Amino acid sequence: MSCLRTLALLLVPALLAACGSSKPVPPFAATITRSTYGIPHIQARDYPGLGYGYGYAFAEDNLCTLLEDLVTIRGERARYFGRDGSYSIPAVPVTANNVDSDFFWKLMATDAVVAQLKAAARPETAQLTRGYVAGFNRYIRELRAGEHPGRHAACAQAAYLAPISEDDLYRRYFRLSIIASSSVFTSEIAQAQPPPLSGSGSAAPGLAAKAAALQQQPGVLAAFARSKRLGSNMYGLGPEAVQGGGNLLLGNPHFPWSGTERLYIVHLTVPGKMDIMGASLYGVPLVLIGFNDHFAWSHTVSTAYRFTLYELPINPLDPTQYYYEGNTVDMTPVPLTVQVKESDGSISSEQRTLYRSQYGPMLTLSSGGVPVLSWDRLRGYSLRDANAENARLINQFFAWNSAGSLAEFEARHAEVLGVPWVNTVATGPGEHVYYGDISVVPNTPDDLVERCKAPLLSPVIASVAPGLPLLLGNRSDCQWLSDSDAPVPGIFGASHLPTLRRNDYVANMNDSYWLSNPEQPLTGYARIIGDEDTERTLRTRLGIRQIQRRLAGGDGLSGTGFTMAQLQQIALGSEIYSATLGLGAVRSELCPTPLSADIQQACAALGNWDGAARLSSVGTPVWIEFWQRLAGVNNLWVNAYSSSDPVNTPNTLNTANVQVRQALADAQQTLIDHGIGFDTPFGQVQHSGVHQGSAIPIFGSFGEIGAFTVADNDGLSDQGYAVNFGNSYIQTVGWDNGHVHAEGFITYSESTDPASPHYRDFTEAYSQQQWHRFPFTRDEIRAAQISSQNLSE
């Protein structure tokens, strides 16, 4: 730096003071106004300040939950939580012991990955990240200094209560990117080791044994099944589907009620640059599902696979080498060390060397003790993850948060192409409705998969994960292809991904893109993206039928087409579609008098049941237990699936199947065993499983039984059903004279801290279906204000 430049920089503060700037401008400044239920509305003059306000407000509500996750993805979980604990990502779901978790994250979320994400971040997202860290750390300093007494007891005295870094937040972005891909295989990657060079080894099980083991216990591959837990509902309703010709949008993600995949409502404003409200996952300084005066959008988990598996022919003389195009290639050894807190409080160190091929990490996969993908002296398996290479996630959501129109929103969807694992629906005032599964998908068209599939094990994997490619890793022609309209090599461009624009409706309930609107099925896309002309789930079918019935005026509500109030009534109506299809047959064919004792009480309860999972419903637990026992039963329906009527088939419950009657008898016995009264209203049986204090009744049920209003749990206990998954952030959005009108909930409330006033208040409102209008304009915020503070440093 020249002497003149140095002198100029030193003189700048003095010159500013001489010109009347007596106070230096703080690097971070924001106003946090909280409205009803503690929703923070954050306004700043710039993006560093906006991030600062968000980081501070979020730490007030959810400090411990995010801190624990950041410790984990630094690979320090065993250091603070001990050898014997475990780490779960309920959204997947996956659970790994703390030591395996640390090795996985040290292998995957490296300094090089962080550097790549930083280099790819546009200046605004880097500023938001920097500000968020500063605001979050300010709250930590205050807590450590004795401010906020009684708050955050779970971590207030913890050794890991320490300032976070920008690297921590970038690692968080990376973890969110790979949640539907590499992180599913946490243990399988962390434990993968080459075979010993000496010894004969045990005989490998045959293909039939491997297939049978996977069918019986699909293990981690169950995360990719159609019945996967992580899901959502979304409707985009255009002028032809809305009374008065307006536009409406329903966003209804089904996410965990604990951990960092909870959603958090926030309103972010930089005047003239950004004004967006909605929800984001913990640790993300942008809105991921939201709305403003110009558009609204939501997401559902897509059926596309974000990775491919590769089979590598191993050099038998050195199992850390594999053959590629006739030559041996060395795997890259990655020596790693983690610290472990032992039971006596001492800290030990543990070392492993893990390995990477040109595609990504090596892994082994077993099911029920049977090695399905093993690493021996003949073959090994590796994984290439498109989202581990995706540095555009945060840029994608910034582009949307700052967009000025629906047209710009759609254009940025295709151009940035950084959405990691979800479908998108969007609309705006006076606009069409838009659907797109424009997301990060390996560019493996069907002809490539066909010529490159590993001949022996591909059918085994396909038996539980249809569409997931297992490719030969020794040929260059089996590498991912590239599209000219893709932002990076190796993924499909937007021209090869499904989109749909209509004036009536688009919808998705976690089946593939195919029936986003049955009047215009989407076809011709690569199998890795999704299936076509196949049976839809009960939840998808109900979601479509609800729209069809409303448009035809056949649901008992007034008029044809939607109003916002009708959309809300349908969204939380708690109908059980399996009952719509099968309850009549149970009543007339399984439950005629005289009844045998093993189903008498169950039949009596179902005789008066309303076919729903409302708080007032009596008989719902019988149907839940009955239907869960029918999962996987063959010949369940009299009328099979028909491609000519995919919304209404299959149908007519096959009560002649002896397993159906047995399922009802087993359901009755289960309720008796747990002391659940057959005449007990459902609101006294099902409650929030994540809130301390008095029970909060929760309506809704499992998506697998055909519930559109989703409330998921880990099974019936003597205390009933404890909901820990399902409806999370709900938004219904419309526009009045060009201004947004949005109502909804955060079902588990804004804070995870039991000492917070916003720990359960929104949950109690949700329990009573008291829809809350989200204040968006300055006047609306002022009218709903409960607190305000100006922050700077």
CSV table of C-alpha atoms in Angstrom, one decimal, residues 183-479:
chain,number,residue,atom,x,y,z
A,183,SER,CA,-26.1,-37.1,5.4
A,184,VAL,CA,-28.5,-40.0,5.1
A,185,PHE,CA,-25.4,-42.2,4.9
A,186,THR,CA,-23.6,-40.7,8.0
A,187,SER,CA,-22.7,-44.1,9.6
A,188,GLU,CA,-22.2,-45.9,6.3
A,189,ILE,CA,-19.6,-43.3,5.3
A,190,ALA,CA,-18.0,-42.9,8.7
A,191,GLN,CA,-17.5,-46.6,9.2
A,192,ALA,CA,-16.3,-47.5,5.6
A,193,GLN,CA,-12.9,-49.2,5.8
A,194,PRO,CA,-10.9,-51.2,3.2
A,195,PRO,CA,-10.7,-55.0,3.7
A,196,PRO,CA,-7.5,-56.4,5.1
A,197,LEU,CA,-5.0,-57.7,2.6
A,198,SER,CA,-4.5,-61.0,4.5
A,199,GLY,CA,-7.1,-63.6,5.2
A,200,SER,CA,-9.8,-65.2,3.1
A,201,GLY,CA,-12.7,-63.1,4.6
A,202,SER,CA,-16.2,-64.3,4.9
A,203,ALA,CA,-18.2,-65.5,2.0
A,204,ALA,CA,-20.4,-62.7,0.4
A,205,PRO,CA,-24.1,-63.3,0.6
A,206,GLY,CA,-25.9,-63.9,-2.7
A,207,LEU,CA,-28.1,-61.4,-4.5
A,208,ALA,CA,-31.3,-63.1,-3.3
A,209,ALA,CA,-30.1,-62.7,0.3
A,210,LYS,CA,-29.2,-59.1,-0.2
A,211,ALA,CA,-32.6,-58.3,-1.9
A,212,ALA,CA,-34.5,-60.1,0.8
A,213,ALA,CA,-32.6,-58.3,3.5
A,214,LEU,CA,-33.3,-54.9,1.9
A,215,GLN,CA,-37.0,-55.7,1.5
A,216,GLN,CA,-37.3,-56.7,5.1
A,217,GLN,CA,-35.2,-53.9,6.5
A,218,PRO,CA,-34.5,-51.2,4.0
A,219,GLY,CA,-32.4,-49.3,6.5
A,220,VAL,CA,-31.1,-45.9,5.4
A,221,LEU,CA,-32.7,-46.4,1.9
A,222,ALA,CA,-36.1,-46.1,3.6
A,223,ALA,CA,-35.3,-42.4,3.7
A,224,PHE,CA,-35.9,-42.3,-0.1
A,225,ALA,CA,-39.1,-44.4,-0.1
A,226,ARG,CA,-42.4,-42.8,-1.1
A,227,SER,CA,-43.5,-43.0,2.5
A,228,LYS,CA,-40.6,-40.9,3.7
A,229,ARG,CA,-41.4,-38.7,6.7
A,230,LEU,CA,-40.1,-35.4,5.4
A,231,GLY,CA,-42.9,-33.9,3.3
A,232,SER,CA,-45.3,-31.1,2.6
A,233,ASN,CA,-48.5,-29.9,0.9
A,234,MET,CA,-48.8,-26.9,-1.4
A,235,TYR,CA,-51.5,-25.4,-3.6
A,236,GLY,CA,-51.2,-22.6,-6.1
A,237,LEU,CA,-54.6,-21.4,-7.0
A,238,GLY,CA,-55.1,-19.1,-10.0
A,239,PRO,CA,-58.0,-16.8,-11.2
A,240,GLU,CA,-60.0,-19.8,-12.6
A,241,ALA,CA,-59.9,-21.5,-9.2
A,242,VAL,CA,-60.6,-18.6,-6.8
A,243,GLN,CA,-63.9,-16.9,-6.2
A,244,GLY,CA,-63.7,-13.4,-7.6
A,245,GLY,CA,-60.8,-14.3,-9.9
A,246,GLY,CA,-57.9,-13.7,-7.4
A,247,ASN,CA,-54.9,-15.8,-6.5
A,248,LEU,CA,-54.3,-17.9,-3.4
A,249,LEU,CA,-51.4,-20.0,-2.2
A,250,LEU,CA,-51.2,-22.7,0.5
A,251,GLY,CA,-47.8,-23.6,2.0
A,252,ASN,CA,-47.8,-26.4,4.5
A,253,PRO,CA,-44.4,-28.1,5.0
A,254,HIS,CA,-44.4,-31.2,7.2
A,255,PHE,CA,-41.2,-31.0,9.2
A,256,PRO,CA,-39.8,-32.1,12.6
A,257,TRP,CA,-41.1,-30.4,15.7
A,258,SER,CA,-37.6,-30.6,17.3
A,259,GLY,CA,-34.1,-29.9,16.2
A,260,THR,CA,-32.8,-27.4,13.6
A,261,GLU,CA,-35.2,-28.4,10.8
A,262,ARG,CA,-37.9,-26.4,12.6
A,263,LEU,CA,-39.0,-23.3,10.8
A,264,TYR,CA,-39.0,-19.8,12.2
A,265,ILE,CA,-41.2,-16.9,11.1
A,266,VAL,CA,-39.4,-13.7,10.3
A,267,HIS,CA,-40.0,-10.5,8.4
A,268,LEU,CA,-36.9,-8.9,6.7
A,269,THR,CA,-36.8,-5.4,5.4
A,270,VAL,CA,-34.0,-3.2,3.8
A,271,PRO,CA,-36.0,-0.3,2.4
A,272,GLY,CA,-35.9,-0.2,-1.4
A,273,LYS,CA,-34.1,-3.5,-1.6
A,274,MET,CA,-36.0,-6.3,0.2
A,275,ASP,CA,-39.3,-6.7,2.0
A,276,ILE,CA,-40.1,-10.3,2.5
A,277,MET,CA,-41.9,-12.3,5.2
A,278,GLY,CA,-42.2,-16.0,5.8
A,279,ALA,CA,-40.2,-18.8,7.4
A,280,SER,CA,-36.6,-20.1,7.3
A,281,LEU,CA,-34.8,-23.1,8.8
A,282,TYR,CA,-32.6,-22.5,11.8
A,283,GLY,CA,-29.4,-20.7,11.0
A,284,VAL,CA,-30.4,-19.4,7.6
A,285,PRO,CA,-30.6,-15.6,7.4
A,286,LEU,CA,-33.1,-15.5,4.6
A,287,VAL,CA,-36.8,-16.5,4.1
A,288,LEU,CA,-37.1,-20.0,2.5
A,289,ILE,CA,-40.9,-20.0,2.2
A,290,GLY,CA,-42.7,-16.7,2.1
A,291,PHE,CA,-44.6,-13.8,0.5
A,292,ASN,CA,-44.7,-10.1,-0.1
A,293,ASP,CA,-46.9,-7.7,-2.2
A,294,HIS,CA,-45.6,-9.2,-5.5
A,295,PHE,CA,-45.6,-13.0,-5.0
A,296,ALA,CA,-45.7,-15.9,-2.7
A,297,TRP,CA,-44.1,-19.3,-2.8
A,298,SER,CA,-43.8,-22.6,-1.0
A,299,HIS,CA,-42.0,-26.0,-1.3
A,300,THR,CA,-42.5,-29.7,-1.0
A,301,VAL,CA,-39.8,-32.3,-0.9
A,302,SER,CA,-39.1,-33.6,-4.4
A,303,THR,CA,-38.8,-37.2,-5.4
A,304,ALA,CA,-35.6,-36.6,-7.4
A,305,TYR,CA,-32.4,-38.2,-6.3
A,306,ARG,CA,-29.5,-35.8,-5.6
A,307,PHE,CA,-26.8,-38.4,-5.9
A,308,THR,CA,-25.7,-41.6,-7.7
A,309,LEU,CA,-23.9,-44.6,-6.3
A,310,TYR,CA,-20.9,-46.0,-8.2
A,311,GLU,CA,-19.6,-49.5,-8.2
A,312,LEU,CA,-15.8,-49.6,-8.3
A,313,PRO,CA,-13.8,-52.7,-9.4
A,314,ILE,CA,-11.1,-53.0,-6.7
A,315,ASN,CA,-7.4,-53.9,-7.2
A,316,PRO,CA,-7.2,-57.1,-5.2
A,317,LEU,CA,-3.6,-56.4,-4.4
A,318,ASP,CA,-4.4,-53.0,-3.0
A,319,PRO,CA,-8.1,-52.4,-2.0
A,320,THR,CA,-7.5,-48.6,-1.8
A,321,GLN,CA,-7.1,-48.6,-5.6
A,322,TYR,CA,-9.8,-49.1,-8.2
A,323,TYR,CA,-9.7,-49.6,-12.0
A,324,TYR,CA,-10.8,-46.7,-14.2
A,325,GLU,CA,-10.5,-47.0,-18.0
A,326,GLY,CA,-8.1,-49.9,-17.6
A,327,ASN,CA,-5.7,-48.1,-15.2
A,328,THR,CA,-5.5,-48.3,-11.4
A,329,VAL,CA,-6.5,-45.1,-9.5
A,330,ASP,CA,-5.5,-44.4,-6.0
A,331,MET,CA,-8.3,-43.4,-3.6
A,332,THR,CA,-7.5,-40.3,-1.5
A,333,PRO,CA,-6.9,-41.2,2.1
A,334,VAL,CA,-8.2,-38.7,4.6
A,335,PRO,CA,-6.7,-39.2,8.1
A,336,LEU,CA,-8.9,-37.7,10.8
A,337,THR,CA,-8.8,-37.2,14.5
A,338,VAL,CA,-11.8,-36.5,16.8
A,339,GLN,CA,-11.8,-35.8,20.5
A,340,VAL,CA,-14.0,-37.9,22.7
A,341,LYS,CA,-15.3,-37.2,26.2
A,342,GLU,CA,-15.2,-40.4,28.1
A,343,SER,CA,-17.5,-41.5,30.9
A,344,ASP,CA,-15.1,-40.3,33.6
A,345,GLY,CA,-14.9,-36.8,32.0
A,346,SER,CA,-11.5,-37.3,30.5
A,347,ILE,CA,-10.8,-36.4,26.9
A,348,SER,CA,-9.3,-39.0,24.6
A,349,SER,CA,-8.5,-38.9,20.9
A,350,GLU,CA,-9.6,-41.3,18.2
A,351,GLN,CA,-8.2,-41.6,14.7
A,352,ARG,CA,-9.6,-43.0,11.5
A,353,THR,CA,-8.5,-42.9,7.9
A,354,LEU,CA,-11.5,-42.6,5.6
A,355,TYR,CA,-11.3,-42.7,1.8
A,356,ARG,CA,-12.6,-40.8,-1.2
A,357,SER,CA,-12.7,-41.8,-4.8
A,358,GLN,CA,-13.0,-39.4,-7.7
A,359,TYR,CA,-16.7,-39.4,-7.1
A,360,GLY,CA,-16.8,-38.8,-3.4
A,361,PRO,CA,-16.7,-40.7,-0.1
A,362,MET,CA,-16.5,-44.5,0.0
A,363,LEU,CA,-19.3,-46.2,1.9
A,364,THR,CA,-20.6,-49.6,3.0
A,365,LEU,CA,-24.2,-50.4,3.4
A,366,SER,CA,-25.7,-53.3,5.4
A,367,SER,CA,-29.3,-54.3,6.1
A,368,GLY,CA,-30.3,-56.6,8.9
A,369,GLY,CA,-26.7,-57.6,9.3
A,370,VAL,CA,-26.4,-58.5,5.6
A,371,PRO,CA,-23.7,-56.6,3.7
A,372,VAL,CA,-25.5,-55.2,0.6
A,373,LEU,CA,-22.8,-52.7,-0.6
A,374,SER,CA,-19.6,-54.1,0.8
A,375,TRP,CA,-16.0,-53.1,0.3
A,376,ASP,CA,-14.0,-56.2,-0.4
A,377,ARG,CA,-11.2,-57.2,-2.7
A,378,LEU,CA,-13.5,-57.3,-5.7
A,379,ARG,CA,-15.8,-54.3,-5.4
A,380,GLY,CA,-16.3,-51.1,-3.5
A,381,TYR,CA,-18.9,-48.4,-3.6
A,382,SER,CA,-18.7,-44.6,-3.7
A,383,LEU,CA,-21.2,-41.8,-3.8
A,384,ARG,CA,-21.3,-38.6,-5.8
A,385,ASP,CA,-23.6,-36.0,-4.4
A,386,ALA,CA,-24.7,-33.1,-6.6
A,387,ASN,CA,-25.6,-31.0,-3.6
A,388,ALA,CA,-22.2,-31.5,-2.0
A,389,GLU,CA,-21.1,-29.6,-5.0
A,390,ASN,CA,-23.9,-27.0,-4.8
A,391,ALA,CA,-22.6,-23.6,-3.7
A,392,ARG,CA,-25.7,-21.7,-4.9
A,393,LEU,CA,-28.3,-22.4,-2.2
A,394,ILE,CA,-28.0,-19.1,-0.3
A,395,ASN,CA,-27.7,-17.2,-3.5
A,396,GLN,CA,-30.9,-18.8,-4.8
A,397,PHE,CA,-32.9,-17.6,-1.8
A,398,PHE,CA,-31.4,-14.2,-1.8
A,399,ALA,CA,-32.4,-13.8,-5.5
A,400,TRP,CA,-36.0,-14.8,-4.5
A,401,ASN,CA,-36.1,-12.6,-1.4
A,402,SER,CA,-35.1,-9.6,-3.4
A,403,ALA,CA,-37.1,-10.3,-6.5
A,404,GLY,CA,-39.6,-7.7,-7.7
A,405,SER,CA,-42.1,-9.8,-9.5
A,406,LEU,CA,-43.3,-13.3,-10.2
A,407,ALA,CA,-41.6,-13.2,-13.6
A,408,GLU,CA,-38.3,-12.4,-11.9
A,409,PHE,CA,-38.9,-15.1,-9.3
A,410,GLU,CA,-39.4,-17.7,-12.1
A,411,ALA,CA,-36.4,-16.5,-14.1
A,412,ARG,CA,-34.1,-16.7,-11.1
A,413,HIS,CA,-35.3,-20.2,-10.4
A,414,ALA,CA,-33.9,-21.4,-13.7
A,415,GLU,CA,-30.8,-19.2,-13.8
A,416,VAL,CA,-29.4,-19.8,-10.3
A,417,LEU,CA,-30.6,-23.4,-10.1
A,418,GLY,CA,-29.6,-23.7,-6.5
A,419,VAL,CA,-32.6,-25.3,-4.9
A,420,PRO,CA,-31.3,-28.5,-3.3
A,421,TRP,CA,-34.2,-30.9,-2.8
A,422,VAL,CA,-37.6,-29.4,-3.1
A,423,ASN,CA,-40.4,-28.6,-5.6
A,424,THR,CA,-41.7,-25.0,-5.8
A,425,VAL,CA,-45.1,-23.5,-6.3
A,426,ALA,CA,-45.6,-19.7,-6.7
A,427,THR,CA,-48.1,-17.2,-7.7
A,428,GLY,CA,-48.9,-13.5,-7.4
A,429,PRO,CA,-51.7,-10.9,-7.7
A,430,GLY,CA,-53.3,-11.2,-11.1
A,431,GLU,CA,-50.8,-13.8,-12.2
A,432,HIS,CA,-50.8,-17.5,-13.3
A,433,VAL,CA,-49.8,-20.2,-11.0
A,434,TYR,CA,-46.3,-21.8,-11.4
A,435,TYR,CA,-44.9,-25.2,-10.5
A,436,GLY,CA,-41.3,-26.3,-11.0
A,437,ASP,CA,-39.1,-29.1,-9.8
A,438,ILE,CA,-36.1,-27.0,-10.9
A,439,SER,CA,-33.6,-28.3,-8.5
A,440,VAL,CA,-30.2,-29.9,-8.3
A,441,VAL,CA,-30.3,-33.3,-10.0
A,442,PRO,CA,-27.4,-35.4,-11.4
A,443,ASN,CA,-27.5,-35.3,-15.2
A,444,THR,CA,-28.0,-39.0,-15.7
A,445,PRO,CA,-30.7,-39.5,-18.5
A,446,ASP,CA,-32.3,-42.9,-18.8
A,447,ASP,CA,-30.1,-44.1,-21.6
A,448,LEU,CA,-26.9,-43.4,-19.6
A,449,VAL,CA,-28.4,-45.2,-16.6
A,450,GLU,CA,-29.3,-48.2,-18.8
A,451,ARG,CA,-25.9,-48.6,-20.4
A,452,CYS,CA,-24.0,-47.9,-17.2
A,453,LYS,CA,-26.0,-49.6,-14.4
A,454,ALA,CA,-24.1,-52.1,-12.3
A,455,PRO,CA,-25.6,-55.4,-13.6
A,456,LEU,CA,-25.8,-57.4,-10.4
A,457,LEU,CA,-26.8,-55.0,-7.7
A,458,SER,CA,-28.8,-52.4,-9.5
A,459,PRO,CA,-32.0,-54.5,-9.3
A,460,VAL,CA,-31.4,-55.0,-5.6
A,461,ILE,CA,-31.2,-51.3,-4.9
A,462,ALA,CA,-34.1,-50.5,-7.2
A,463,SER,CA,-36.3,-52.9,-5.2
A,464,VAL,CA,-36.4,-50.4,-2.3
A,465,ALA,CA,-35.3,-47.2,-4.0
A,466,PRO,CA,-36.7,-47.2,-7.5
A,467,GLY,CA,-35.0,-44.7,-9.8
A,468,LEU,CA,-31.8,-44.5,-7.7
A,469,PRO,CA,-28.9,-45.2,-10.1
A,470,LEU,CA,-26.1,-47.5,-9.2
A,471,LEU,CA,-23.6,-46.9,-12.0
A,472,LEU,CA,-20.3,-48.5,-13.1
A,473,GLY,CA,-17.5,-46.4,-11.8
A,474,ASN,CA,-14.7,-47.6,-14.1
A,475,ARG,CA,-15.9,-46.0,-17.3
A,476,SER,CA,-15.6,-42.4,-18.4
A,477,ASP,CA,-18.9,-42.7,-20.4
A,478,CYS,CA,-20.7,-43.2,-17.1
A,479,GLN,CA,-19.8,-39.8,-15.8
